[in-house]
mmCIF file of C-alpha atoms and ligand atoms in Angstrom:
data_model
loop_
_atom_site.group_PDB
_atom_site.id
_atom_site.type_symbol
_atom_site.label_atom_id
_atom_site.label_comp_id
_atom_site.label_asym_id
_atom_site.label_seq_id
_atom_site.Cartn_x
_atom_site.Cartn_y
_atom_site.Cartn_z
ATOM 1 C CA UNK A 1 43.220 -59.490 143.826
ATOM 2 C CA UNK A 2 45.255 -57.325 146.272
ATOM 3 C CA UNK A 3 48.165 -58.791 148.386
ATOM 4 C CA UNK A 4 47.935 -58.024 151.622
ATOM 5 C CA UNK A 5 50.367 -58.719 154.302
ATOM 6 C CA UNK A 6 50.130 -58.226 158.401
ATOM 7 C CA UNK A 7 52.061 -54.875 160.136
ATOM 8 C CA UNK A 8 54.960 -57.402 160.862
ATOM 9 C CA UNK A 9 55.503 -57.800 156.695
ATOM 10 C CA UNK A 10 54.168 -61.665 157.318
ATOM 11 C CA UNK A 11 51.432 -62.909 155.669
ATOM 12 C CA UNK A 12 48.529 -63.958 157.830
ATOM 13 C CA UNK A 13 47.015 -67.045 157.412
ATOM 14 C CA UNK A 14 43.667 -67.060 154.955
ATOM 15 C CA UNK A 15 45.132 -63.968 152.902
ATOM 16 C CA UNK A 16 46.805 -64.025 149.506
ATOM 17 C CA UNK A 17 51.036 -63.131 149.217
ATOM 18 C CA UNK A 18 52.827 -62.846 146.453
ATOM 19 C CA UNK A 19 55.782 -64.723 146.155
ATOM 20 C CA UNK A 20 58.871 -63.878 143.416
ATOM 21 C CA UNK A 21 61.547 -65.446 144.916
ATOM 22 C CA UNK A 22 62.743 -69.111 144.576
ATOM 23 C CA UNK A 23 64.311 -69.199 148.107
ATOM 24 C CA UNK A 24 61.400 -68.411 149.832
ATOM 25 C CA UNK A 25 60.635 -70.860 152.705
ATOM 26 C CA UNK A 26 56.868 -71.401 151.758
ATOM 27 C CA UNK A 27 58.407 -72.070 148.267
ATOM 28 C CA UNK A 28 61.129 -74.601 149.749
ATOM 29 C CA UNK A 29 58.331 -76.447 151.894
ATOM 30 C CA UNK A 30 56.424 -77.140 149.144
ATOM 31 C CA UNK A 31 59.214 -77.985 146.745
ATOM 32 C CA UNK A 32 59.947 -80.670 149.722
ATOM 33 C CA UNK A 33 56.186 -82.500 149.505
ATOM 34 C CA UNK A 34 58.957 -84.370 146.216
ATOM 35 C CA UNK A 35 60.144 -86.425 149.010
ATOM 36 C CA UNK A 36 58.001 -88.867 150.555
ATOM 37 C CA UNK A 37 59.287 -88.165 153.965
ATOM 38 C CA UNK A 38 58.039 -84.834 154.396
ATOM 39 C CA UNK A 39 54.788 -85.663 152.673
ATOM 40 C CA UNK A 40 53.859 -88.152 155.645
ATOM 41 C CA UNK A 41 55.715 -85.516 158.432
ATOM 42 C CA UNK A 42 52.877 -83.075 157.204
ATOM 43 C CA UNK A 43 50.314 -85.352 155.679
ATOM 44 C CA UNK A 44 49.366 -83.034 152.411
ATOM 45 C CA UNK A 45 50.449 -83.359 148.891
ATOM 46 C CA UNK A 46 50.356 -81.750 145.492
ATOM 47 C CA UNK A 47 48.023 -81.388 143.007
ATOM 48 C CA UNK A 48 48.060 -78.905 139.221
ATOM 49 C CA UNK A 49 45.480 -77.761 137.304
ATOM 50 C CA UNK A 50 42.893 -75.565 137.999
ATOM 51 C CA UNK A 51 40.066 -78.225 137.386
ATOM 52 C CA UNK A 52 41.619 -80.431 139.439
ATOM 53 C CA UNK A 53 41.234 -77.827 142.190
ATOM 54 C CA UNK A 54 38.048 -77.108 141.399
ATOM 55 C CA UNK A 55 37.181 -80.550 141.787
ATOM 56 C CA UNK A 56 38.934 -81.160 144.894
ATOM 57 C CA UNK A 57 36.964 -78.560 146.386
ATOM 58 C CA UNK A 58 33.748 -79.166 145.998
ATOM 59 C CA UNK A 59 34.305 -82.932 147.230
ATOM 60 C CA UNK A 60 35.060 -81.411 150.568
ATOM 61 C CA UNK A 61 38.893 -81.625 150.531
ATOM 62 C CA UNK A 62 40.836 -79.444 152.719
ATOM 63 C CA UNK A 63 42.871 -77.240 151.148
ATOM 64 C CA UNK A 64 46.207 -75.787 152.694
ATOM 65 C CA UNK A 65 47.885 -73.570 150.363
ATOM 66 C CA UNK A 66 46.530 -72.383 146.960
ATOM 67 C CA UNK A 67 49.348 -71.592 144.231
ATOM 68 C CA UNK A 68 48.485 -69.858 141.151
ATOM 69 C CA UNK A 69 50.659 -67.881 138.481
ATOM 70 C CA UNK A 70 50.524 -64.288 138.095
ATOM 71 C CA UNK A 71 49.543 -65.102 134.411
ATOM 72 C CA UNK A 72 46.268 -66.354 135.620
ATOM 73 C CA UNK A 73 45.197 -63.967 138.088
ATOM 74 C CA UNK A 74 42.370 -62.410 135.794
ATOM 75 C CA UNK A 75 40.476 -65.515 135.304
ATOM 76 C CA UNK A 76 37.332 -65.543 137.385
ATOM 77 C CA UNK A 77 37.623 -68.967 138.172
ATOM 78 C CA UNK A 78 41.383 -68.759 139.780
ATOM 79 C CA UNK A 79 39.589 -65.643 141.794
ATOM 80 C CA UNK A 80 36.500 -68.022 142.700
ATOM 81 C CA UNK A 81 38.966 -70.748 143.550
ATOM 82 C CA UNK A 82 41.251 -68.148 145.655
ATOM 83 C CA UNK A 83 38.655 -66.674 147.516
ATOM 84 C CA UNK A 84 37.041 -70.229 148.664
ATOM 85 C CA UNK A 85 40.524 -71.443 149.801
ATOM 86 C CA UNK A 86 41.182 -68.186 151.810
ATOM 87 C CA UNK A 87 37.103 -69.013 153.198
ATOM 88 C CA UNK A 88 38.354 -72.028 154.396
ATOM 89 C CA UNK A 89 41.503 -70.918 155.869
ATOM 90 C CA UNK A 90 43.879 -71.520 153.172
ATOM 91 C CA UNK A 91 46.894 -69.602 152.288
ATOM 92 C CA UNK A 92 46.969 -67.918 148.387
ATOM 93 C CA UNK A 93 49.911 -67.227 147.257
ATOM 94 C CA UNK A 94 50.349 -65.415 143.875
ATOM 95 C CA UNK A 95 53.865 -66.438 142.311
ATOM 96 C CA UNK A 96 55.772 -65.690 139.281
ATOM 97 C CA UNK A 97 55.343 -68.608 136.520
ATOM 98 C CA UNK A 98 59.555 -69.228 137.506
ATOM 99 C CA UNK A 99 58.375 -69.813 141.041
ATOM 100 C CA UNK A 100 55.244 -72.324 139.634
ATOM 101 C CA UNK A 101 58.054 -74.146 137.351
ATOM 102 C CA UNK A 102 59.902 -74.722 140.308
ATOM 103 C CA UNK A 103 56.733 -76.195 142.476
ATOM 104 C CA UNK A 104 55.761 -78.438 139.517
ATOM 105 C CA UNK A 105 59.585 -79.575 138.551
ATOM 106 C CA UNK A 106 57.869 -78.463 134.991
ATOM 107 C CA UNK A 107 58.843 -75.720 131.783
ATOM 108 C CA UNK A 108 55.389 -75.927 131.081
ATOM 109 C CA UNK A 109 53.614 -76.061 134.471
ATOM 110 C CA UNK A 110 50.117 -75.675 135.377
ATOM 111 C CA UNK A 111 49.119 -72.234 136.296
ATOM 112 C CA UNK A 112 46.708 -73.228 139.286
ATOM 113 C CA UNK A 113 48.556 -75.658 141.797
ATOM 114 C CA UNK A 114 46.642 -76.893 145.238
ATOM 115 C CA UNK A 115 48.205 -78.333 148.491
ATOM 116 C CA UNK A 116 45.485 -80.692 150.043
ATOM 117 C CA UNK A 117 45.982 -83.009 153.573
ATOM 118 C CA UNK A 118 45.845 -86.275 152.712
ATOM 119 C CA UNK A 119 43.086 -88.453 153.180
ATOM 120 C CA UNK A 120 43.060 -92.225 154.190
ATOM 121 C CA UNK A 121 39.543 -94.115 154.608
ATOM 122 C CA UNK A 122 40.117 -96.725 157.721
ATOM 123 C CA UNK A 123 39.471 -100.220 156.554
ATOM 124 C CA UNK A 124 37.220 -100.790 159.652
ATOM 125 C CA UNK A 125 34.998 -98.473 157.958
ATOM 126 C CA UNK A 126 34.339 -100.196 154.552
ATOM 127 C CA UNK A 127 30.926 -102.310 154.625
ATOM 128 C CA UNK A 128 30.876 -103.020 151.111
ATOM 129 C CA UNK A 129 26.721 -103.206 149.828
ATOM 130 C CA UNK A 130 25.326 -104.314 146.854
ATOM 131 C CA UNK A 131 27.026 -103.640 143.495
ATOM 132 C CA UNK A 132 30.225 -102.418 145.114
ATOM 133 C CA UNK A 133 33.507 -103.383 143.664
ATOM 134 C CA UNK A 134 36.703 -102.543 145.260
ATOM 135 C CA UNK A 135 40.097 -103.337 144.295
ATOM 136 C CA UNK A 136 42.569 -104.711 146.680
ATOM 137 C CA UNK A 137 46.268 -104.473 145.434
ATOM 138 C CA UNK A 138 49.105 -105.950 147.161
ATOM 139 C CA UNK A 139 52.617 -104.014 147.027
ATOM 140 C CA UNK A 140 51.692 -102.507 144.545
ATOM 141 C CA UNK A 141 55.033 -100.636 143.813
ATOM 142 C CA UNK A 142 54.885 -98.176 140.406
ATOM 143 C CA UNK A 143 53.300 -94.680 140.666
ATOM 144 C CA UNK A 144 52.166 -95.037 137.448
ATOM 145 C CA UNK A 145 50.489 -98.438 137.819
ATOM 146 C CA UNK A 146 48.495 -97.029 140.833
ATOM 147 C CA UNK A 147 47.688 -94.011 139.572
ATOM 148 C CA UNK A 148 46.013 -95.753 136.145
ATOM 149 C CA UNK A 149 44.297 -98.070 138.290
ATOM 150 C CA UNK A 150 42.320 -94.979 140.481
ATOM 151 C CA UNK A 151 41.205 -93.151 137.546
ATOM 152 C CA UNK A 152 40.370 -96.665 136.082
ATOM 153 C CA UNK A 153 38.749 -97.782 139.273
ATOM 154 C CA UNK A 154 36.708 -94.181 139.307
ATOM 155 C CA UNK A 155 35.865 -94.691 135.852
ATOM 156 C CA UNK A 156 34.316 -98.182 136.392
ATOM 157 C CA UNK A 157 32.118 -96.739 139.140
ATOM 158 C CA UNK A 158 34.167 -98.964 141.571
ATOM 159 C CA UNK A 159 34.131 -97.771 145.187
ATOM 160 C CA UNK A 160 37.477 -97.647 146.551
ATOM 161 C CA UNK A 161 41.097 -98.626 146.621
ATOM 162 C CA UNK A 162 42.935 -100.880 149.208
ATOM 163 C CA UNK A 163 46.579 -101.153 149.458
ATOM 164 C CA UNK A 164 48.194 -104.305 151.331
ATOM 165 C CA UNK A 165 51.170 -104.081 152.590
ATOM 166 C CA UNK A 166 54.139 -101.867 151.575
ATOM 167 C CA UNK A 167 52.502 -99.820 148.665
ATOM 168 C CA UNK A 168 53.972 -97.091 146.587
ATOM 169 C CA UNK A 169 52.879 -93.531 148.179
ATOM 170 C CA UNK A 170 49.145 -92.451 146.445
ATOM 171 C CA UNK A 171 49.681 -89.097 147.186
ATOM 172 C CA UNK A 172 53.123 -88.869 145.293
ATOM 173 C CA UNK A 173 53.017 -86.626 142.471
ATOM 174 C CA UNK A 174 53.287 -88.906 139.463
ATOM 175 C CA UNK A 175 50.733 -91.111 140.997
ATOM 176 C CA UNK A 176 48.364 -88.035 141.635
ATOM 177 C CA UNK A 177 49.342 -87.115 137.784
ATOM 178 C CA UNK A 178 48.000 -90.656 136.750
ATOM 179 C CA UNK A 179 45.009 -90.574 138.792
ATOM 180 C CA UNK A 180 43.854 -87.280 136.825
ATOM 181 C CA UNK A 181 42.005 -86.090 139.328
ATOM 182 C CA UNK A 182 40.384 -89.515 140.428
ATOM 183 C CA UNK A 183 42.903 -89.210 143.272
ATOM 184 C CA UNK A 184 39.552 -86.850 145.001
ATOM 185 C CA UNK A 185 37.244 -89.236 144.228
ATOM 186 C CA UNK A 186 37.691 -92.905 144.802
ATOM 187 C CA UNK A 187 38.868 -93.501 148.698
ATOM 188 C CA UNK A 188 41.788 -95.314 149.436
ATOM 189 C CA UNK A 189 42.444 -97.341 152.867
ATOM 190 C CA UNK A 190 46.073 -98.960 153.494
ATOM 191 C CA UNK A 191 46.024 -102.927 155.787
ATOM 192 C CA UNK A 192 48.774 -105.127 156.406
ATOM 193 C CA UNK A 193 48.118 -108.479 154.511
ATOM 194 C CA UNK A 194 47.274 -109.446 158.401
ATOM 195 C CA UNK A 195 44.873 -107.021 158.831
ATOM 196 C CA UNK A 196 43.253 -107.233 154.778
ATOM 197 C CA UNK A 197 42.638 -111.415 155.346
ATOM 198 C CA UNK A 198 40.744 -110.372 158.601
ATOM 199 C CA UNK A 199 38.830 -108.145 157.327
ATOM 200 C CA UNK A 200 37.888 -109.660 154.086
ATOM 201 C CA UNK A 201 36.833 -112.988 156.525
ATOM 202 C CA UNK A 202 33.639 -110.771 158.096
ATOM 203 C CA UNK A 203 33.261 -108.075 154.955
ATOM 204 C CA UNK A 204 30.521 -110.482 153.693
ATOM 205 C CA UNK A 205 32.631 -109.598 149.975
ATOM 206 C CA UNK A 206 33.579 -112.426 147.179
ATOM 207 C CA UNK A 207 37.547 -111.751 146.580
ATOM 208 C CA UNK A 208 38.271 -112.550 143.299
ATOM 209 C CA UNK A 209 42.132 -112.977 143.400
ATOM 210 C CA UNK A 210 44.013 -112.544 139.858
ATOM 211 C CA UNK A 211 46.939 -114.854 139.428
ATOM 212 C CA UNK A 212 48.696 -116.362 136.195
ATOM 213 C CA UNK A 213 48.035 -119.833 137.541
ATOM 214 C CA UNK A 214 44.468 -119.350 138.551
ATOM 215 C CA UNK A 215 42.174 -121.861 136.918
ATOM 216 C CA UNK A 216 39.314 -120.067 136.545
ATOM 217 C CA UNK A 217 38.431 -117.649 133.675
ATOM 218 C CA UNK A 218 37.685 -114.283 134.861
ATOM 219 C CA UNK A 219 34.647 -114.248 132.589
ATOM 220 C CA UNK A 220 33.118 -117.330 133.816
ATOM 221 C CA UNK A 221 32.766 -115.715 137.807
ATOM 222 C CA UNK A 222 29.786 -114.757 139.273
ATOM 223 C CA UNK A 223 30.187 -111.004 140.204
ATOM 224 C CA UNK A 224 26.723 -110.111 141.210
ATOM 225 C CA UNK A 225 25.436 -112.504 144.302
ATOM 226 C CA UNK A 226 28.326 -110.793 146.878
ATOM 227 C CA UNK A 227 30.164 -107.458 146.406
ATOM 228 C CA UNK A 228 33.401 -107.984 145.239
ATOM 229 C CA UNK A 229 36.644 -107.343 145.789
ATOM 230 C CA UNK A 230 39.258 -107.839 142.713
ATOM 231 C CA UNK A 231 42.758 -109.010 144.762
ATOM 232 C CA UNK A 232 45.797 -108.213 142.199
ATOM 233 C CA UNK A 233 49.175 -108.849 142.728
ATOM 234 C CA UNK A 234 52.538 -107.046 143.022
ATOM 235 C CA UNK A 235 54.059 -106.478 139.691
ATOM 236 C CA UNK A 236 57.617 -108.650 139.879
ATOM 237 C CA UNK A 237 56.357 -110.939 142.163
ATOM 238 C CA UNK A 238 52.297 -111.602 141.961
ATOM 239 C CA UNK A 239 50.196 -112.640 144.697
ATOM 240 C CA UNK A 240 51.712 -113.857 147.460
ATOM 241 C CA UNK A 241 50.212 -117.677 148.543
ATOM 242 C CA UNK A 242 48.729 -116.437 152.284
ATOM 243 C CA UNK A 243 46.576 -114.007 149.953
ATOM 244 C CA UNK A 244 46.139 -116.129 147.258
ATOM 245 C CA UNK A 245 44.847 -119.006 149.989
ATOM 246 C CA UNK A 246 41.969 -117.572 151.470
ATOM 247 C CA UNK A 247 40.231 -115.644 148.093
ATOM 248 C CA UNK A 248 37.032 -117.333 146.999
ATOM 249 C CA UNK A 249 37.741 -117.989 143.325
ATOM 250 C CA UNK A 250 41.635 -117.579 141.247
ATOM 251 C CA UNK A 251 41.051 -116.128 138.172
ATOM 252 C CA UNK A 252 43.043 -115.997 135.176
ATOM 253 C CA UNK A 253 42.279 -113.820 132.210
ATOM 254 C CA UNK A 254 43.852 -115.925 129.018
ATOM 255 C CA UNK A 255 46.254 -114.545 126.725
ATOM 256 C CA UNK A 256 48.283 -115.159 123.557
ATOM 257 C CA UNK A 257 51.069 -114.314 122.127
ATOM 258 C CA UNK A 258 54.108 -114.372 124.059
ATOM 259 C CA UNK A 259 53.942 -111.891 126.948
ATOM 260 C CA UNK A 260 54.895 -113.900 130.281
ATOM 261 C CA UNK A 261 51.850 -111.611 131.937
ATOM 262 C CA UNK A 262 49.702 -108.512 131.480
ATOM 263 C CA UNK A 263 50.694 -104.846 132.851
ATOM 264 C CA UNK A 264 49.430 -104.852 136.286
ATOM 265 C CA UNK A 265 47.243 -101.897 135.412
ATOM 266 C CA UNK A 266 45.669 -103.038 132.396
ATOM 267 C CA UNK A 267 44.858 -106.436 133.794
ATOM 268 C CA UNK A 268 42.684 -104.442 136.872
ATOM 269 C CA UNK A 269 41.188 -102.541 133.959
ATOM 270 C CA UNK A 270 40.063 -105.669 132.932
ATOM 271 C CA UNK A 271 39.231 -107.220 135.709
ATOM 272 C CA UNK A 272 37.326 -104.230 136.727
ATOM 273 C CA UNK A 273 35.161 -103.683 133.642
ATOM 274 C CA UNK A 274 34.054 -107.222 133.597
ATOM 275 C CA UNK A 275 33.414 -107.365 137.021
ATOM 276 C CA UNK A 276 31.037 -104.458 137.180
ATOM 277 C CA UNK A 277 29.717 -105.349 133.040
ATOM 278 C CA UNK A 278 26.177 -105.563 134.212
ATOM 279 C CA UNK A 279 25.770 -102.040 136.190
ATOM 280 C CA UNK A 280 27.439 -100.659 133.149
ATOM 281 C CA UNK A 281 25.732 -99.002 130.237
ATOM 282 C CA UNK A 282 25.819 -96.192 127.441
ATOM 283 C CA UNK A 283 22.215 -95.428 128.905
ATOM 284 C CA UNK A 284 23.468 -94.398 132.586
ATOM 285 C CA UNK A 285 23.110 -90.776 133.728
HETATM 286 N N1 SAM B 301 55.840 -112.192 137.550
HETATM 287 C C1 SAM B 301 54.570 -111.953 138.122
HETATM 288 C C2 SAM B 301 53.872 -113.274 138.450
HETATM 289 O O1 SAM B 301 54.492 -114.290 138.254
HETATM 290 O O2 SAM B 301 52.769 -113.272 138.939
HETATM 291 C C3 SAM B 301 53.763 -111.100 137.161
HETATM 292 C C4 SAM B 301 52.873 -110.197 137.874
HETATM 293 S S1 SAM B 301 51.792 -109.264 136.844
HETATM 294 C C5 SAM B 301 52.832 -108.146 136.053
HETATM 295 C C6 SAM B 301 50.991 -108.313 138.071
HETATM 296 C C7 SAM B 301 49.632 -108.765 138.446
HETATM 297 O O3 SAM B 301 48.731 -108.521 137.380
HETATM 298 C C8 SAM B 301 49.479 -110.231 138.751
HETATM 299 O O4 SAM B 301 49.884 -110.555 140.048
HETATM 300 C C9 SAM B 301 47.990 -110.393 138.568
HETATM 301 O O5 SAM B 301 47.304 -109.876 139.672
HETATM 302 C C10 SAM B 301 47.727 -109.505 137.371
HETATM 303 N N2 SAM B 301 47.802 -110.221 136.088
HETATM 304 C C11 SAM B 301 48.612 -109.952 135.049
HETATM 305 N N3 SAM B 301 48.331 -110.766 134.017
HETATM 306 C C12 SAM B 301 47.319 -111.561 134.423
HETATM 307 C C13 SAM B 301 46.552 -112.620 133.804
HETATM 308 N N4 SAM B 301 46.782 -113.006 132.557
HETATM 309 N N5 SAM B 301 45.571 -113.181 134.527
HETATM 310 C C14 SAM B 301 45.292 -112.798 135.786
HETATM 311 N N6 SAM B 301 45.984 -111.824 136.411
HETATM 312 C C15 SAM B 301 46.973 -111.195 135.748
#
């Protein structure tokens, strides 16, 4: 792939540059999408891998800058992937694998690295249907945690994510690392608790709130007459009681042993996977 740079020795915006030094400001900005601040001040965010990519781009995501290492520049998919990003407007730049470690914060980074524009789903516009599941988590606060629970969610067939309140950031890298590329797939809409309760009121959707004092077992809930919506609390404190109030059943999954309470991911997991048991099978396409 040739680099190719305007009259003025600036690279135009749709064409590929290559890029050896760490100090470069294209470099710097993207080095910056670590902090949280500037990741809102330009809505994008990071994401590695070449699959990932791939992926991103064929469910429609916008791409803003494609990275990829020198190393990789024979592949024909990093030239498929380059030449769709610079179709729709995206800059390529070509960098050194010092200049990808330094992107990625990794010694061992990914040689294909995307910048995408975030995407938010407004929680006006979910009208759960029939066999939809969505999980609704409040404050949710560990990247890792949230990350888990999108690829889990995605892998459960559920049909999108709902944070309530102050939530850790989905787009942050380690939660993007966790999702493993569900982070294109499952849509994610952010509510105050205010705005969740009102919504869940006229959704027409069962919320099945999880809580260590619930007094229902989570197996014995009906989870096919409404679509449902799996309500999980914050990991120090739980579920707050103005959430906890208005959900249509308190569920409880029972343990032994002598853990106080399950990891907030692994208890959606479960929560999800029994929820949606009957649409799931070995036979499914
Ligand atoms: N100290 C917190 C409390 O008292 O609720 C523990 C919160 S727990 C780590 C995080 C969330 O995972 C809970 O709010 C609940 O939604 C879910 N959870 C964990 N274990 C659970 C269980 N055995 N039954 C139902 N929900 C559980």
């Amino acid at each position: 792939m040739n680099s190719d740079r305007s009259d003025h020795g600036t690279p135009r915006v749709g064409q590929v540059k290559e890029v050896t030094s760490l100090t470069n400001p294209i470099v710097k900005d993207i080095r910056a999408l670590a902090q949280k601040k500037h990741r809102d001040e330009t809505r994008s965010f990071m994401a590695e891998g070449l699959k990932l990519v791939i992926d991103a781009l064929d469910l429609g995501w916008k791409i803003k800058t494609l990275v990829y290492a020198k190393a990789a520049k024979g592949k024909p998919q990093v030239g498929q992937v380059a030449a769709k990003a610079v179709a729709r407007g995206g800059l390529v730049l070509e960098v050194s694998e010092k200049v990808i470690s330094t992107i990625t914060r990794r010694d061992n980074p990914q040689m294909v690295v995307g910048i995408f524009e975030q995407r938010y789903q407004p929680l006006k516009d979910i009208r759960p249907g029939e066999g939809e599941t969505y999980v609704a988590l409040d404050r949710v606060r560990d990247p890792g945690n949230l990350g888990t629970i999108i690829r889990t969610a995605d892998a459960a067939g559920a049909s999108g994510i709902i944070l309530v309140g102050e939530t850790t950031d989905p787009f942050s890298l380690e939660t993007v690392r966790a999702t493993m590329g569900s982070v294109f797939a499952m849509p994610v809409a952010r509510a105050s608790a205010e705005d969740f309760l009102r919504w869940q009121r006229s959704a027409g959707v069962q919320v099945v709130a999880t809580h260590l004092s619930g007094s229902v077992d989570y197996r014995t809930i009906d989870y096919r007459s409404k679509p449902v919506v799996l309500l999980m609390g914050n990991e120090q404190a739980g579920l707050p009681a103005e959430l906890a109030r208005e959900a249509g059943a308190l569920a409880r999954i029972p343990q032994a042993g002598r853990a106080d309470s399950l990891n907030l991911a692994i208890a959606t997991g479960i929560m999800l996977f029994e929820a949606r048991r009957h649409l799931l099978s070995l036979d499914a396409p």
